[in-house]
Amino acid sequence: MSLIAWPVPVPDLPADVHPALADAARAASAAYGVIRRSHGRAALAEEVGMGADGTPTMRVDAVVEEAIAESAQRSGVNLLSEEIGFLDHGSALTLVVDPVDGSANAASGVPLSCFAGALVRDTLPAEALTTWLDTGRAWWARVGHPTAFRTSGRTRLAGATVNLLRPKTANRDAWLRVADRAGRLRILGTTCLEAILVAEGSVDAFADAGSDTLRIVDLAAALVTVPAAGGTVIDARGRALEFDPDLTRRWSGIAAATPALAEELAATILG
């Protein structure tokens, strides 16, 4: 069956995480662990529907998202998630989540995928939590509070370590402009985890080099966590990054160690 043999740990969460965020993260890890023990790689990656964002839904996404939806209902908060869309439970609080960021990695056994969620009050972000599914490591941030981690502080693209989404036909030239100027380049296939690496100073920036691929569920946790660590998150084309239940809206998001680096990356992408 080509099962992925190693277990999925319970995430190691800080004590102050909002109960709704904590329960959703634990539900995601538990569901991923169960389906990984019972389904091989091909079954995990099988497309089983079409998501609210207009892209195909893998089985692994559907199973984990269902567990998170049940968690949100238990907690009495609304949910905005990439496959199921918006679930209104009549609350002022909404969980904006990517249940399994890095779905292709998660389905194939590459240990680079995560749960990422932000808790939004009305339209204002309050806190965010990202958990690395294969290790249980967690990063938490609350708006207005310092974090235990900081960005690298890098201000220039020359010599920077930059993670990018893979290039597409329409943005290949922009992608290559960034690649030519950066000091080191990586493609890990997991936007939310790569943004967290910016927040903790492991890499200097992450960017979608102008392909307009990212949705608010891809960026929500970063919009809280990266600024809390001293960095910034912008759209390469200068559009506002807003909490909107319309998952057809897309951005070319940039998470960078400093505003100066973010602006240089945007200028390089736009040419």
PDB file of N, CA and C in Angstrom, residues 20 34 47 50 59 66 91 96 153 165 212 245:
ATOM      1  N   ALA A  20      -9.777  27.444  20.562  1.00  0.00           N
ATOM      2  CA  ALA A  20     -10.277  27.066  19.235  1.00  0.00           C
ATOM      3  C   ALA A  20      -9.131  26.761  18.278  1.00  0.00           C
ATOM      4  N   VAL A  34      -4.096   9.413  11.364  1.00  0.00           N
ATOM      5  CA  VAL A  34      -4.993   8.281  11.105  1.00  0.00           C
ATOM      6  C   VAL A  34      -4.997   7.912   9.626  1.00  0.00           C
ATOM      7  N   GLU A  47      -7.482  12.827  -6.135  1.00  0.00           N
ATOM      8  CA  GLU A  47      -8.394  13.966  -6.164  1.00  0.00           C
ATOM      9  C   GLU A  47      -9.827  13.478  -5.956  1.00  0.00           C
ATOM     10  N   MET A  50     -13.660  19.141  -5.812  1.00  0.00           N
ATOM     11  CA  MET A  50     -13.179  20.463  -6.188  1.00  0.00           C
ATOM     12  C   MET A  50     -13.391  21.407  -5.016  1.00  0.00           C
ATOM     13  N   ARG A  59      -7.453  13.714  -1.245  1.00  0.00           N
ATOM     14  CA  ARG A  59      -8.080  13.003  -0.129  1.00  0.00           C
ATOM     15  C   ARG A  59      -7.492  13.444   1.207  1.00  0.00           C
ATOM     16  N   GLU A  66     -12.116  17.997   7.265  1.00  0.00           N
ATOM     17  CA  GLU A  66     -13.341  17.561   7.939  1.00  0.00           C
ATOM     18  C   GLU A  66     -13.155  17.546   9.452  1.00  0.00           C
ATOM     19  N   SER A  91     -20.541  33.409  14.908  1.00  0.00           N
ATOM     20  CA  SER A  91     -19.581  33.926  15.864  1.00  0.00           C
ATOM     21  C   SER A  91     -18.883  35.168  15.322  1.00  0.00           C
ATOM     22  N   VAL A  96      -9.308  31.062  10.121  1.00  0.00           N
ATOM     23  CA  VAL A  96      -8.900  31.066   8.722  1.00  0.00           C
ATOM     24  C   VAL A  96      -7.732  30.086   8.619  1.00  0.00           C
ATOM     25  N   GLY A 153      16.584  40.105   9.828  1.00  0.00           N
ATOM     26  CA  GLY A 153      16.881  41.517   9.730  1.00  0.00           C
ATOM     27  C   GLY A 153      17.523  41.940   8.424  1.00  0.00           C
ATOM     28  N   LEU A 165       7.821  30.062  -4.617  1.00  0.00           N
ATOM     29  CA  LEU A 165       6.956  29.106  -5.288  1.00  0.00           C
ATOM     30  C   LEU A 165       7.636  28.686  -6.590  1.00  0.00           C
ATOM     31  N   ASP A 212       0.386  35.197  -8.844  1.00  0.00           N
ATOM     32  CA  ASP A 212      -0.949  35.378  -8.267  1.00  0.00           C
ATOM     33  C   ASP A 212      -1.589  34.033  -7.917  1.00  0.00           C
ATOM     34  N   PRO A 245     -13.832  36.114   2.708  1.00  0.00           N
ATOM     35  CA  PRO A 245     -14.239  34.720   2.485  1.00  0.00           C
ATOM     36  C   PRO A 245     -14.243  34.295   1.027  1.00  0.00           C
TER      37      PRO A 245
END
